[in-house]
CSV table of C-alpha atoms in Angstrom, one decimal:
chain,number,residue,atom,x,y,z
V,1,MET,CA,-14.5,-11.8,-6.4
V,2,THR,CA,-15.2,-8.2,-5.6
V,3,ILE,CA,-18.3,-7.0,-3.8
V,4,PRO,CA,-20.3,-3.8,-4.1
V,5,ILE,CA,-19.0,-1.3,-1.5
V,6,GLU,CA,-19.3,2.4,-0.7
V,7,VAL,CA,-16.3,4.2,0.6
V,8,ARG,CA,-16.7,7.6,2.4
V,9,ARG,CA,-15.8,9.6,5.5
V,10,ALA,CA,-16.9,7.8,8.7
V,11,ARG,CA,-19.8,9.3,10.5
V,12,PRO,CA,-20.0,9.6,14.3
V,13,ALA,CA,-22.7,7.0,14.5
V,14,GLU,CA,-20.2,4.5,12.9
V,15,PHE,CA,-17.3,5.3,15.2
V,16,ASP,CA,-18.1,2.4,17.6
V,17,ALA,CA,-18.2,-0.1,14.7
V,18,VAL,CA,-14.9,1.1,13.4
V,19,ALA,CA,-13.4,0.9,16.8
V,20,ALA,CA,-14.7,-2.7,17.4
V,21,LEU,CA,-13.5,-3.9,14.0
V,22,LEU,CA,-10.0,-2.5,14.5
V,23,ALA,CA,-9.5,-3.5,18.1
V,24,ASP,CA,-11.0,-7.0,17.8
V,25,THR,CA,-9.0,-7.8,14.6
V,26,TYR,CA,-5.7,-6.4,15.8
V,27,LEU,CA,-6.0,-8.3,19.1
V,28,ALA,CA,-7.2,-11.6,17.5
V,29,GLU,CA,-4.5,-11.6,14.9
V,30,GLY,CA,-1.7,-10.5,17.3
V,31,TRP,CA,-1.0,-7.1,15.7
V,32,ALA,CA,-1.4,-5.0,18.8
V,33,THR,CA,-0.3,-5.0,22.4
V,34,GLY,CA,-2.8,-4.0,25.1
V,35,GLY,CA,-1.3,-0.4,25.1
V,36,TYR,CA,-2.2,0.2,21.5
V,37,LEU,CA,-5.9,-0.9,21.8
V,38,PRO,CA,-7.1,2.5,23.3
V,39,VAL,CA,-5.5,4.2,20.3
V,40,LEU,CA,-7.4,1.9,17.9
V,41,ARG,CA,-10.6,2.5,19.7
V,42,ASP,CA,-10.3,6.3,19.9
V,43,VAL,CA,-11.9,7.0,16.5
V,44,ALA,CA,-13.4,10.4,17.5
V,45,SER,CA,-9.9,11.8,18.1
V,46,ARG,CA,-8.6,10.5,14.9
V,47,ALA,CA,-11.6,11.9,13.0
V,48,ALA,CA,-11.0,15.3,14.5
V,49,GLN,CA,-7.4,15.5,13.3
V,50,SER,CA,-7.3,13.4,10.1
V,51,LEU,CA,-9.6,11.7,7.6
V,52,VAL,CA,-11.2,8.4,8.8
V,53,LEU,CA,-12.7,6.5,5.9
V,54,VAL,CA,-15.0,3.5,6.0
V,55,ALA,CA,-16.0,0.9,3.5
V,56,LEU,CA,-19.6,-0.2,3.7
V,57,ALA,CA,-21.2,-3.3,2.3
V,58,SER,CA,-25.0,-3.4,2.6
V,59,GLY,CA,-24.7,-0.6,5.2
V,60,ARG,CA,-22.3,-2.5,7.4
V,61,VAL,CA,-18.8,-1.3,8.2
V,62,VAL,CA,-16.4,-3.9,6.6
V,63,GLY,CA,-13.2,-1.9,6.4
V,64,THR,CA,-11.5,1.4,7.4
V,65,VAL,CA,-8.4,3.5,6.9
V,66,THR,CA,-7.1,6.7,8.4
V,67,VAL,CA,-5.4,9.3,6.2
V,68,ALA,CA,-3.4,12.2,7.6
V,69,THR,CA,-2.6,14.8,5.0
V,70,GLY,CA,-1.8,18.0,7.0
V,71,GLY,CA,0.6,16.8,9.8
V,72,GLY,CA,-0.5,16.2,13.3
V,73,PRO,CA,-0.2,13.2,15.6
V,74,TYR,CA,-1.4,10.6,13.0
V,75,ALA,CA,1.2,11.7,10.4
V,76,GLU,CA,4.2,10.0,12.0
V,77,LYS,CA,7.5,10.3,10.1
V,78,ALA,CA,6.0,12.7,7.6
V,79,ALA,CA,7.5,15.9,6.3
V,80,PRO,CA,5.3,18.8,5.1
V,81,GLY,CA,3.5,17.8,1.9
V,82,GLU,CA,3.6,14.1,2.7
V,83,ALA,CA,0.5,12.1,3.6
V,84,VAL,CA,0.4,9.2,5.9
V,85,VAL,CA,-1.9,6.1,5.9
V,86,ARG,CA,-2.8,4.5,9.2
V,87,MET,CA,-4.8,1.5,10.4
V,88,LEU,CA,-5.9,0.1,7.1
V,89,LEU,CA,-8.1,-2.9,7.9
V,90,THR,CA,-10.6,-5.1,6.1
V,91,ASP,CA,-13.0,-7.4,7.8
V,92,PRO,CA,-11.2,-10.7,7.9
V,93,ALA,CA,-14.2,-12.5,6.3
V,94,LEU,CA,-14.0,-10.3,3.3
V,95,ARG,CA,-10.3,-10.1,2.5
V,96,GLY,CA,-9.5,-10.6,-1.1
V,97,ARG,CA,-12.9,-9.0,-2.2
V,98,GLY,CA,-11.6,-5.6,-3.2
V,99,VAL,CA,-12.3,-3.8,0.1
V,100,GLY,CA,-8.7,-2.8,0.9
V,101,GLY,CA,-8.0,-1.7,-2.7
V,102,ALA,CA,-11.1,0.6,-2.7
V,103,LEU,CA,-10.0,2.1,0.6
V,104,MET,CA,-6.5,2.8,-0.6
V,105,ASP,CA,-7.8,4.3,-3.9
V,106,ALA,CA,-9.9,6.8,-1.8
V,107,ALA,CA,-6.9,7.5,0.5
V,108,LEU,CA,-4.8,8.2,-2.5
V,109,GLU,CA,-7.4,10.4,-4.0
V,110,ALA,CA,-7.7,12.4,-0.7
V,111,ALA,CA,-4.0,12.9,-0.5
V,112,VAL,CA,-3.8,14.2,-4.1
V,113,ALA,CA,-6.7,16.5,-3.5
V,114,ASP,CA,-5.0,17.9,-0.5
V,115,GLY,CA,-1.9,18.6,-2.6
V,116,CYS,CA,0.4,16.0,-1.1
V,117,ALA,CA,3.4,14.9,-3.2
V,118,ARG,CA,4.1,11.7,-1.4
V,119,MET,CA,2.3,9.1,0.6
V,120,LYS,CA,3.9,7.1,3.4
V,121,LEU,CA,2.9,4.1,5.5
V,122,SER,CA,4.3,1.7,8.1
V,123,THR,CA,3.3,-1.9,8.4
V,124,GLN,CA,4.2,-5.0,10.4
V,125,ALA,CA,6.2,-7.8,8.7
V,126,GLN,CA,3.4,-10.3,9.3
V,127,MET,CA,0.8,-8.2,7.4
V,128,ALA,CA,1.4,-10.1,4.1
V,129,SER,CA,-1.8,-9.4,2.4
V,130,ALA,CA,-1.4,-5.7,3.0
V,131,HIS,CA,2.1,-5.9,1.5
V,132,ARG,CA,0.7,-7.4,-1.7
V,133,LEU,CA,-1.8,-4.5,-2.0
V,134,TYR,CA,0.9,-1.9,-1.5
V,135,ASP,CA,3.1,-3.5,-4.1
V,136,ARG,CA,0.3,-3.6,-6.6
V,137,LEU,CA,-0.4,0.1,-6.0
V,138,GLY,CA,3.3,1.0,-6.7
V,139,PHE,CA,4.5,1.6,-3.2
V,140,VAL,CA,8.2,0.8,-2.6
V,141,ARG,CA,10.1,-0.1,0.5
V,142,THR,CA,12.1,2.6,2.2
V,143,PRO,CA,14.1,0.7,4.7
V,144,ASP,CA,15.9,3.8,5.9
V,145,ASP,CA,12.5,4.9,7.4
V,146,ASP,CA,11.9,1.7,9.2
V,147,TRP,CA,11.2,2.4,12.9
V,148,SER,CA,10.3,0.8,16.2
V,149,PRO,CA,7.4,2.4,18.2
V,150,GLU,CA,8.1,0.2,21.1
V,151,PRO,CA,10.8,-2.4,22.0
V,152,GLY,CA,10.6,-5.6,20.0
V,153,LEU,CA,8.3,-4.2,17.3
V,154,THR,CA,9.8,-3.0,14.0
V,155,LEU,CA,7.6,-1.3,11.4
V,156,LEU,CA,8.4,-1.6,7.8
V,157,ALA,CA,8.2,1.6,5.8
V,158,TYR,CA,6.7,2.1,2.3
V,159,ALA,CA,6.2,5.2,0.2
V,160,LEU,CA,4.6,6.3,-3.0
V,161,ASP,CA,5.2,9.4,-5.0
V,162,LEU,CA,1.9,11.0,-6.0
V,163,PRO,CA,1.0,12.6,-9.3
V,164,VAL,CA,1.9,16.2,-10.2
V,165,TRP,CA,-0.5,17.7,-12.7
V,166,CYS,CA,0.2,19.8,-15.8
V,167,GLY,CA,-1.1,23.4,-15.3
V,168,HIS,CA,-2.1,23.7,-18.9
V,169,CYS,CA,-4.0,20.4,-19.7
V,170,GLY,CA,-4.6,18.8,-16.3
V,171,GLY,CA,-2.8,15.7,-17.4
V,172,ARG,CA,-0.1,13.9,-15.3
V,173,ALA,CA,3.2,15.7,-15.5
V,174,GLY,CA,6.7,14.7,-14.5
V,175,PRO,CA,9.0,15.8,-11.7
V,176,GLY,CA,8.6,19.5,-11.1
V,177,GLY,CA,5.5,19.7,-13.2
V,178,GLU,CA,7.4,19.2,-16.4
V,179,HIS,CA,5.0,18.2,-19.3
V,180,PRO,CA,6.8,18.3,-22.7
V,181,ALA,CA,3.6,18.3,-24.7
V,182,CYS,CA,2.5,21.6,-23.1
V,183,ARG,CA,5.9,23.2,-22.6
V,184,GLN,CA,5.4,26.0,-25.1
V,185,ALA,CA,1.8,26.7,-24.0
V,186,THR,CA,2.8,27.1,-20.4
V,187,THR,CA,5.3,29.7,-21.3
V,188,LEU,CA,2.7,31.8,-23.1
V,189,GLU,CA,-0.6,31.3,-21.2
V,190,PRO,CA,-1.8,31.3,-17.6
V,191,PRO,CA,-2.2,27.9,-16.0
V,192,ARG,CA,-5.6,26.4,-16.2
V,193,TYR,CA,-5.2,23.6,-13.5
V,194,CYS,CA,-3.6,23.5,-10.1
V,195,ALA,CA,-0.5,21.5,-10.2
V,196,ARG,CA,-1.1,20.2,-6.7
V,197,CYS,CA,-4.7,19.0,-6.8
V,198,ARG,CA,-5.9,19.3,-10.4
V,199,ARG,CA,-8.6,21.8,-9.5
V,200,ARG,CA,-9.6,24.2,-12.3
V,201,MET,CA,-8.0,27.6,-11.6
V,202,VAL,CA,-9.8,30.9,-11.6
V,203,VAL,CA,-7.9,33.0,-14.1
V,204,GLN,CA,-7.9,36.7,-14.4
V,205,VAL,CA,-6.1,38.5,-17.3
V,206,THR,CA,-5.2,42.2,-17.1
V,207,PRO,CA,-3.2,44.5,-19.4
V,208,SER,CA,-0.3,44.2,-16.9
V,209,GLY,CA,-0.4,40.4,-16.4
V,210,TRP,CA,-2.5,37.5,-15.1
V,211,SER,CA,-3.4,35.7,-11.9
V,212,ALA,CA,-4.5,32.1,-11.5
V,213,ARG,CA,-6.1,31.1,-8.2
V,214,CYS,CA,-6.8,27.6,-6.8
V,215,SER,CA,-9.6,27.5,-4.3
V,216,ALA,CA,-7.5,25.2,-2.1
V,217,HIS,CA,-3.9,26.2,-2.8
V,218,ASP,CA,-1.7,29.0,-4.2
V,219,THR,CA,-2.4,31.9,-6.4
V,220,ARG,CA,0.1,32.3,-9.2
V,221,THR,CA,0.8,35.5,-11.1
V,222,GLY,CA,2.6,36.3,-14.3
């Protein structure tokens, strides 16, 4: 049974609660060696270089996830244009109540909004409940990307291709932005939507052509 929760960016006043939830759970369930605990607890550094989300139930932090969409130290094994999910965690007492799914939905939304074409993550073999969530969201195993951050620990890699949007109608398009229903219109008219983030474009038409500008991404001309 799901519970009412709010998912948003973590605030500095919540960093200690996020750190405690991560470190205590990873340690209790055998997911982290002592050397990784300082990384889990350093929420302020992560928040400065990536997006740290929290799930709140009745004002209490009950889950968290970190999303890196622009490279940096938390975007391990990512190429430009790829997002990375790190440290997804739900309070053990609330697993199976929809917290992890809500956090991942928000992470995916953030990655799409930042124009990422793919989301990657790495997970430990014993994190079975997380694997079920990733499978349900459409992630696929990418064994060629499995890696070992330290001797004796192998992380399993997953990836999900993110949607590309049709520049004419804003609907989901195929690879390369191809949307057959709008093919003719896109050859005759300026794009109305950004293919990377689905934001409405600012379009200017002149006698010599047109320009379409996304507030977050590229300007196209024709």
